[in-house]
Short mmCIF file of C-alpha atoms in Angstrom, two decimals:
data_model
loop_
_atom_site.label_atom_id
_atom_site.label_comp_id
_atom_site.label_asym_id
_atom_site.label_seq_id
_atom_site.Cartn_x
_atom_site.Cartn_y
_atom_site.Cartn_z
CA MET A 1 -0.49 -0.15 0.54
CA THR A 2 1.44 3.75 -1.20
CA LEU A 3 0.77 5.90 1.49
CA THR A 4 -0.31 9.82 0.40
CA THR A 5 2.10 12.74 2.17
CA ALA A 6 -0.48 13.51 3.77
CA GLN A 7 -0.94 9.95 5.94
CA LEU A 8 2.64 9.88 5.95
CA THR A 9 3.19 13.59 8.03
CA ALA A 10 0.11 12.47 10.48
CA GLN A 11 2.51 9.53 11.02
CA ALA A 12 5.74 10.24 10.97
CA GLY A 13 6.24 13.00 9.22
CA VAL A 14 7.13 17.16 9.61
CA GLN A 15 6.63 20.00 7.09
CA GLN A 16 8.60 22.66 7.11
CA ASP A 17 8.62 25.71 5.27
CA HIS A 18 11.19 27.20 3.23
CA TRP A 19 11.47 30.53 1.55
CA THR A 20 13.32 31.10 -2.33
CA ALA A 21 13.96 33.66 -4.52
CA LEU A 22 10.85 31.88 -6.07
CA GLY A 23 8.36 31.29 -3.10
CA ASN A 24 7.39 28.87 -0.19
CA MET A 25 8.25 25.69 -0.53
CA VAL A 26 7.12 23.21 1.66
CA SER A 27 9.03 20.01 2.99
CA THR A 28 7.90 16.60 4.16
CA TRP A 29 10.09 14.73 5.93
CA THR A 30 9.89 11.05 7.55
CA ALA A 31 12.04 9.04 9.77
CA ALA A 32 13.49 7.96 6.58
CA GLY A 33 14.55 11.14 5.38
CA LEU A 34 13.12 13.60 2.74
CA TYR A 35 10.02 13.05 1.19
CA SER A 36 9.00 16.22 -0.88
CA LEU A 37 10.10 19.44 -1.67
CA ARG A 38 7.64 21.40 -3.44
CA TRP A 39 7.05 25.20 -4.39
CA GLN A 40 3.86 26.18 -2.39
CA GLU A 41 1.47 27.30 -4.96
CA ARG A 42 0.56 30.76 -4.69
CA THR A 43 -2.48 31.68 -3.10
CA GLY A 44 -1.46 35.36 -1.85
CA SER A 45 -1.53 34.60 1.34
CA HIS A 46 2.31 32.98 1.52
CA ASP A 47 3.68 35.39 -1.18
CA SER A 48 6.16 37.37 1.01
CA PRO A 49 8.16 36.02 4.03
CA GLY A 50 6.29 35.58 7.01
CA SER A 51 6.57 34.52 10.71
CA ASP A 52 6.75 30.92 9.33
CA ASP A 53 9.30 31.09 6.95
CA GLY A 54 11.40 28.84 8.14
CA PRO A 55 12.12 25.21 9.36
CA VAL A 56 10.86 23.79 12.47
CA ALA A 57 13.38 24.85 15.34
CA GLY A 58 15.37 22.42 16.65
CA ASP A 59 15.29 19.47 13.30
CA PRO A 60 18.86 19.83 12.08
CA ARG A 61 17.85 18.58 8.95
CA GLY A 62 15.23 21.66 8.07
CA GLU A 63 17.73 23.82 9.38
CA ASP A 64 20.44 22.07 6.84
CA LEU A 65 18.22 21.88 4.21
CA ASP A 66 16.94 25.84 4.60
CA GLN A 67 20.65 26.47 4.51
CA ARG A 68 21.75 24.82 1.14
CA LEU A 69 18.77 26.15 -0.42
CA ARG A 70 20.37 30.01 0.88
CA GLU A 71 23.12 28.81 -1.10
CA TYR A 72 21.98 27.45 -4.22
CA PHE A 73 19.87 30.78 -4.99
CA ALA A 74 22.59 33.28 -3.68
CA THR A 75 25.59 31.07 -5.93
CA GLY A 76 23.18 28.50 -7.78
CA HIS A 77 25.33 25.52 -6.94
CA ALA A 78 24.80 23.68 -3.34
CA ASP A 79 25.49 20.34 -2.03
CA PHE A 80 22.09 18.35 -1.73
CA ASP A 81 24.06 14.92 -1.79
CA ALA A 82 23.86 14.51 2.27
CA ILE A 83 20.19 14.66 2.10
CA GLU A 84 19.05 11.67 2.39
CA LEU A 85 16.12 10.76 1.06
CA ASP A 86 12.27 8.66 1.61
CA THR A 87 12.58 6.61 -1.63
CA GLN A 88 9.02 5.37 -0.80
CA GLY A 89 6.90 4.23 -3.08
CA TRP A 90 9.59 4.32 -5.94
CA THR A 91 10.28 1.36 -8.30
CA PRO A 92 13.71 0.66 -8.55
CA PHE A 93 14.10 1.95 -12.14
CA THR A 94 12.57 5.72 -9.98
CA ASN A 95 15.45 4.91 -7.78
CA GLN A 96 17.90 4.45 -10.22
CA VAL A 97 16.58 7.37 -12.59
CA TYR A 98 16.83 9.35 -9.67
CA ARG A 99 20.41 9.12 -8.64
CA CYS A 100 21.19 9.85 -11.86
CA CYS A 101 19.64 12.73 -11.86
CA ARG A 102 21.71 13.95 -8.50
CA ALA A 103 24.77 12.99 -10.57
CA ILE A 104 23.78 15.87 -12.87
CA ALA A 105 26.72 18.73 -12.23
CA PRO A 106 24.67 21.84 -12.35
CA GLY A 107 24.81 24.23 -15.04
CA THR A 108 24.50 21.22 -17.80
CA THR A 109 21.37 19.20 -19.16
CA ILE A 110 21.63 15.97 -20.25
CA THR A 111 18.36 14.10 -22.13
CA TYR A 112 16.03 12.28 -21.30
CA GLN A 113 17.33 9.20 -23.30
CA GLU A 114 21.22 10.09 -21.91
CA LEU A 115 19.09 10.12 -18.58
CA ALA A 116 17.82 6.39 -19.78
CA GLN A 117 21.19 4.86 -20.89
CA ARG A 118 22.74 6.28 -17.59
CA ALA A 119 19.97 4.53 -15.07
CA GLY A 120 20.56 0.79 -17.63
CA ASN A 121 17.95 0.99 -20.02
CA LYS A 122 18.44 3.50 -23.33
CA ALA A 123 15.32 2.56 -24.78
CA ALA A 124 13.19 3.97 -21.76
CA SER A 125 13.26 7.61 -22.73
CA ARG A 126 9.53 8.01 -22.19
CA ALA A 127 9.76 6.41 -18.30
CA VAL A 128 12.16 8.71 -17.41
CA GLY A 129 10.00 11.60 -18.83
CA ALA A 130 6.89 10.12 -16.39
CA ALA A 131 9.81 9.44 -13.44
CA MET A 132 10.85 12.95 -13.88
CA SER A 133 7.24 14.21 -14.05
CA ARG A 134 6.83 13.04 -10.68
CA ASN A 135 9.33 14.29 -8.92
CA ARG A 136 8.36 15.30 -5.59
CA ILE A 137 11.87 16.31 -4.24
CA LEU A 138 12.80 19.25 -6.83
CA LEU A 139 15.74 20.96 -6.72
CA VAL A 140 17.63 18.03 -4.66
CA ILE A 141 16.70 15.63 -7.61
CA PRO A 142 17.51 18.50 -10.48
CA CYS A 143 15.33 17.25 -12.75
CA HIS A 144 15.01 21.12 -14.47
CA ARG A 145 18.75 19.70 -15.77
CA VAL A 146 16.93 17.09 -17.84
CA VAL A 147 15.66 18.31 -21.52
CA SER A 148 14.43 17.23 -24.49
CA ALA A 149 16.77 15.39 -27.12
CA GLY A 150 16.94 18.61 -29.38
CA GLY A 151 17.86 20.57 -25.61
CA GLY A 152 14.47 22.00 -25.49
CA LEU A 153 12.61 22.21 -22.23
CA ARG A 154 9.97 20.18 -22.21
CA GLY A 155 7.16 20.38 -18.60
CA PHE A 156 8.32 21.55 -15.83
CA SER A 157 5.44 20.73 -12.90
CA ALA A 158 6.54 23.30 -10.82
CA PRO A 159 4.83 26.65 -9.88
CA GLY A 160 5.93 28.91 -13.58
CA GLY A 161 6.71 25.76 -15.47
CA LEU A 162 8.91 26.13 -18.18
CA GLN A 163 9.67 29.96 -17.01
CA THR A 164 11.13 28.43 -13.61
CA LYS A 165 12.78 25.66 -15.18
CA GLN A 166 14.90 28.35 -17.33
CA PHE A 167 15.13 30.75 -14.36
CA LEU A 168 17.17 27.61 -12.37
CA LEU A 169 19.06 26.96 -15.73
CA ASP A 170 20.40 30.37 -16.08
CA LEU A 171 20.62 30.70 -11.98
CA GLU A 172 23.51 27.50 -12.66
CA THR A 173 25.34 28.64 -15.55
CA GLU A 174 26.10 32.58 -13.85
#
Protein backbone atom coordinates (compact mmCIF):
# COMPACT_ATOMS: atom_id res chain seq x y z
CA MET A 1 0.00 0.00 0.00
CA THR A 2 1.34 3.43 -0.94
CA LEU A 3 0.68 6.16 1.59
CA THR A 4 -0.17 9.72 0.63
CA THR A 5 1.95 12.65 1.80
CA ALA A 6 -0.78 13.58 4.27
CA GLN A 7 -0.79 10.05 5.70
CA LEU A 8 2.99 10.04 6.03
CA THR A 9 2.92 13.42 7.72
CA ALA A 10 0.27 12.25 10.15
CA GLN A 11 2.24 9.06 10.93
CA ALA A 12 5.84 10.26 11.21
CA GLY A 13 6.37 13.29 9.03
CA VAL A 14 7.10 16.92 9.69
CA GLN A 15 6.39 19.71 7.25
CA GLN A 16 8.62 22.75 7.12
CA ASP A 17 8.59 25.99 5.13
CA HIS A 18 11.64 27.30 3.27
CA TRP A 19 11.57 30.75 1.69
CA THR A 20 13.28 30.97 -1.73
CA ALA A 21 13.67 33.54 -4.49
CA LEU A 22 10.78 31.82 -6.27
CA GLY A 23 8.47 31.64 -3.27
CA ASN A 24 7.84 29.34 -0.37
CA MET A 25 8.89 25.70 -0.61
CA VAL A 26 7.46 23.08 1.72
CA SER A 27 9.50 20.06 2.74
CA THR A 28 7.99 16.91 4.19
CA TRP A 29 10.26 14.75 6.31
CA THR A 30 9.78 11.20 7.57
CA ALA A 31 12.03 9.08 9.75
CA ALA A 32 13.67 7.81 6.52
CA GLY A 33 14.51 11.29 5.21
CA LEU A 34 13.19 13.98 2.87
CA TYR A 35 9.93 12.73 1.35
CA SER A 36 9.05 15.80 -0.70
CA LEU A 37 10.15 19.35 -1.51
CA ARG A 38 7.75 21.42 -3.56
CA TRP A 39 6.87 25.03 -4.13
CA GLN A 40 3.71 26.02 -2.37
CA GLU A 41 1.05 27.20 -4.77
CA ARG A 42 0.82 30.96 -4.63
CA THR A 43 -2.43 32.01 -3.07
CA GLY A 44 -1.59 35.56 -2.12
CA SER A 45 -1.17 34.83 1.57
CA HIS A 46 2.27 33.22 1.20
CA ASP A 47 3.80 35.37 -1.52
CA SER A 48 6.29 36.90 0.89
CA PRO A 49 8.20 35.62 3.88
CA GLY A 50 6.48 35.77 7.22
CA SER A 51 6.82 34.38 10.70
CA ASP A 52 6.74 30.79 9.39
CA ASP A 53 9.31 31.20 6.63
CA GLY A 54 11.93 28.83 8.02
CA PRO A 55 12.29 25.29 9.21
CA VAL A 56 10.79 24.14 12.48
CA ALA A 57 13.19 25.19 15.21
CA GLY A 58 15.41 22.40 16.46
CA ASP A 59 15.12 20.06 13.47
CA PRO A 60 18.66 19.90 12.10
CA ARG A 61 17.54 18.27 8.82
CA GLY A 62 15.28 21.18 7.96
CA GLU A 63 17.82 23.74 9.09
CA ASP A 64 20.46 22.05 6.92
CA LEU A 65 18.14 22.03 3.90
CA ASP A 66 17.25 25.67 4.51
CA GLN A 67 20.93 26.62 4.49
CA ARG A 68 21.55 24.66 1.28
CA LEU A 69 18.55 26.30 -0.42
CA ARG A 70 19.81 29.77 0.54
CA GLU A 71 23.23 28.87 -0.89
CA TYR A 72 21.64 27.53 -4.09
CA PHE A 73 19.60 30.66 -4.75
CA ALA A 74 22.56 32.91 -3.91
CA THR A 75 25.13 31.10 -6.08
CA GLY A 76 23.33 28.62 -8.36
CA HIS A 77 25.22 25.81 -6.66
CA ALA A 78 24.65 23.84 -3.47
CA ASP A 79 25.57 20.36 -2.33
CA PHE A 80 22.34 18.44 -1.80
CA ASP A 81 24.09 15.03 -1.90
CA ALA A 82 24.19 14.51 1.87
CA ILE A 83 20.42 14.90 2.25
CA GLU A 84 18.88 11.52 2.98
CA LEU A 85 15.82 10.80 0.85
CA ASP A 86 12.73 8.77 1.68
CA THR A 87 12.42 6.57 -1.43
CA GLN A 88 9.15 4.96 -0.37
CA GLY A 89 6.95 4.16 -3.36
CA TRP A 90 9.74 4.32 -5.95
CA THR A 91 10.40 1.40 -8.26
CA PRO A 92 14.01 0.21 -8.53
CA PHE A 93 14.24 1.85 -11.97
CA THR A 94 12.84 5.16 -10.70
CA ASN A 95 15.29 5.06 -7.81
CA GLN A 96 18.15 4.53 -10.29
CA VAL A 97 16.89 7.36 -12.54
CA TYR A 98 16.74 9.76 -9.59
CA ARG A 99 20.20 8.67 -8.39
CA CYS A 100 21.62 9.39 -11.85
CA CYS A 101 19.73 12.68 -12.08
CA ARG A 102 21.27 13.79 -8.79
CA ALA A 103 24.69 13.28 -10.40
CA ILE A 104 24.05 15.87 -13.16
CA ALA A 105 26.32 18.82 -12.42
CA PRO A 106 24.79 22.27 -11.91
CA GLY A 107 24.89 24.34 -15.08
CA THR A 108 24.72 21.30 -17.35
CA THR A 109 21.84 19.51 -19.01
CA ILE A 110 21.35 16.03 -20.41
CA THR A 111 18.58 14.53 -22.51
CA TYR A 112 15.91 12.13 -21.30
CA GLN A 113 17.54 9.48 -23.49
CA GLU A 114 20.99 10.08 -22.01
CA LEU A 115 19.54 9.85 -18.50
CA ALA A 116 17.82 6.60 -19.47
CA GLN A 117 21.14 5.23 -20.70
CA ARG A 118 22.90 6.27 -17.47
CA ALA A 119 20.13 4.54 -15.52
CA GLY A 120 20.74 1.32 -17.44
CA ASN A 121 18.06 1.27 -20.14
CA LYS A 122 18.73 3.53 -23.13
CA ALA A 123 15.33 2.65 -24.61
CA ALA A 124 13.45 3.98 -21.58
CA SER A 125 13.46 7.71 -22.31
CA ARG A 126 9.65 7.89 -21.97
CA ALA A 127 9.84 6.16 -18.59
CA VAL A 128 12.49 8.68 -17.56
CA GLY A 129 10.17 11.50 -18.63
CA ALA A 130 7.41 9.98 -16.53
CA ALA A 131 9.75 9.71 -13.54
CA MET A 132 10.78 13.35 -13.96
CA SER A 133 7.12 14.43 -14.05
CA ARG A 134 6.51 12.58 -10.76
CA ASN A 135 9.60 13.98 -9.03
CA ARG A 136 8.42 15.01 -5.58
CA ILE A 137 11.81 16.34 -4.38
CA LEU A 138 12.49 19.36 -6.58
CA LEU A 139 16.01 20.85 -6.71
CA VAL A 140 17.47 17.99 -4.63
CA ILE A 141 16.60 15.74 -7.58
CA PRO A 142 17.36 18.33 -10.29
CA CYS A 143 14.85 17.30 -12.95
CA HIS A 144 15.14 20.83 -14.40
CA ARG A 145 18.51 19.73 -15.86
CA VAL A 146 16.85 17.14 -18.13
CA VAL A 147 15.88 18.37 -21.61
CA SER A 148 14.47 16.99 -24.85
CA ALA A 149 16.61 15.37 -27.54
CA GLY A 150 16.89 18.67 -29.39
CA GLY A 151 17.94 20.50 -26.23
CA GLY A 152 14.58 22.20 -25.77
CA LEU A 153 12.78 22.55 -22.49
CA ARG A 154 9.87 20.22 -21.90
CA GLY A 155 7.38 20.19 -19.04
CA PHE A 156 8.14 21.31 -15.51
CA SER A 157 5.50 20.80 -12.85
CA ALA A 158 6.60 23.58 -10.51
CA PRO A 159 4.66 26.85 -10.46
CA GLY A 160 5.79 28.92 -13.42
CA GLY A 161 6.43 25.81 -15.52
CA LEU A 162 9.05 26.28 -18.22
CA GLN A 163 9.84 29.84 -17.08
CA THR A 164 10.84 28.45 -13.68
CA LYS A 165 12.90 25.71 -15.33
CA GLN A 166 14.72 28.31 -17.45
CA PHE A 167 15.26 30.52 -14.39
CA LEU A 168 16.92 27.63 -12.53
CA LEU A 169 19.15 26.76 -15.51
CA ASP A 170 20.14 30.42 -15.92
CA LEU A 171 20.85 30.71 -12.19
CA GLU A 172 23.23 27.75 -12.40
CA THR A 173 25.17 29.13 -15.37
CA GLU A 174 25.68 32.71 -14.15
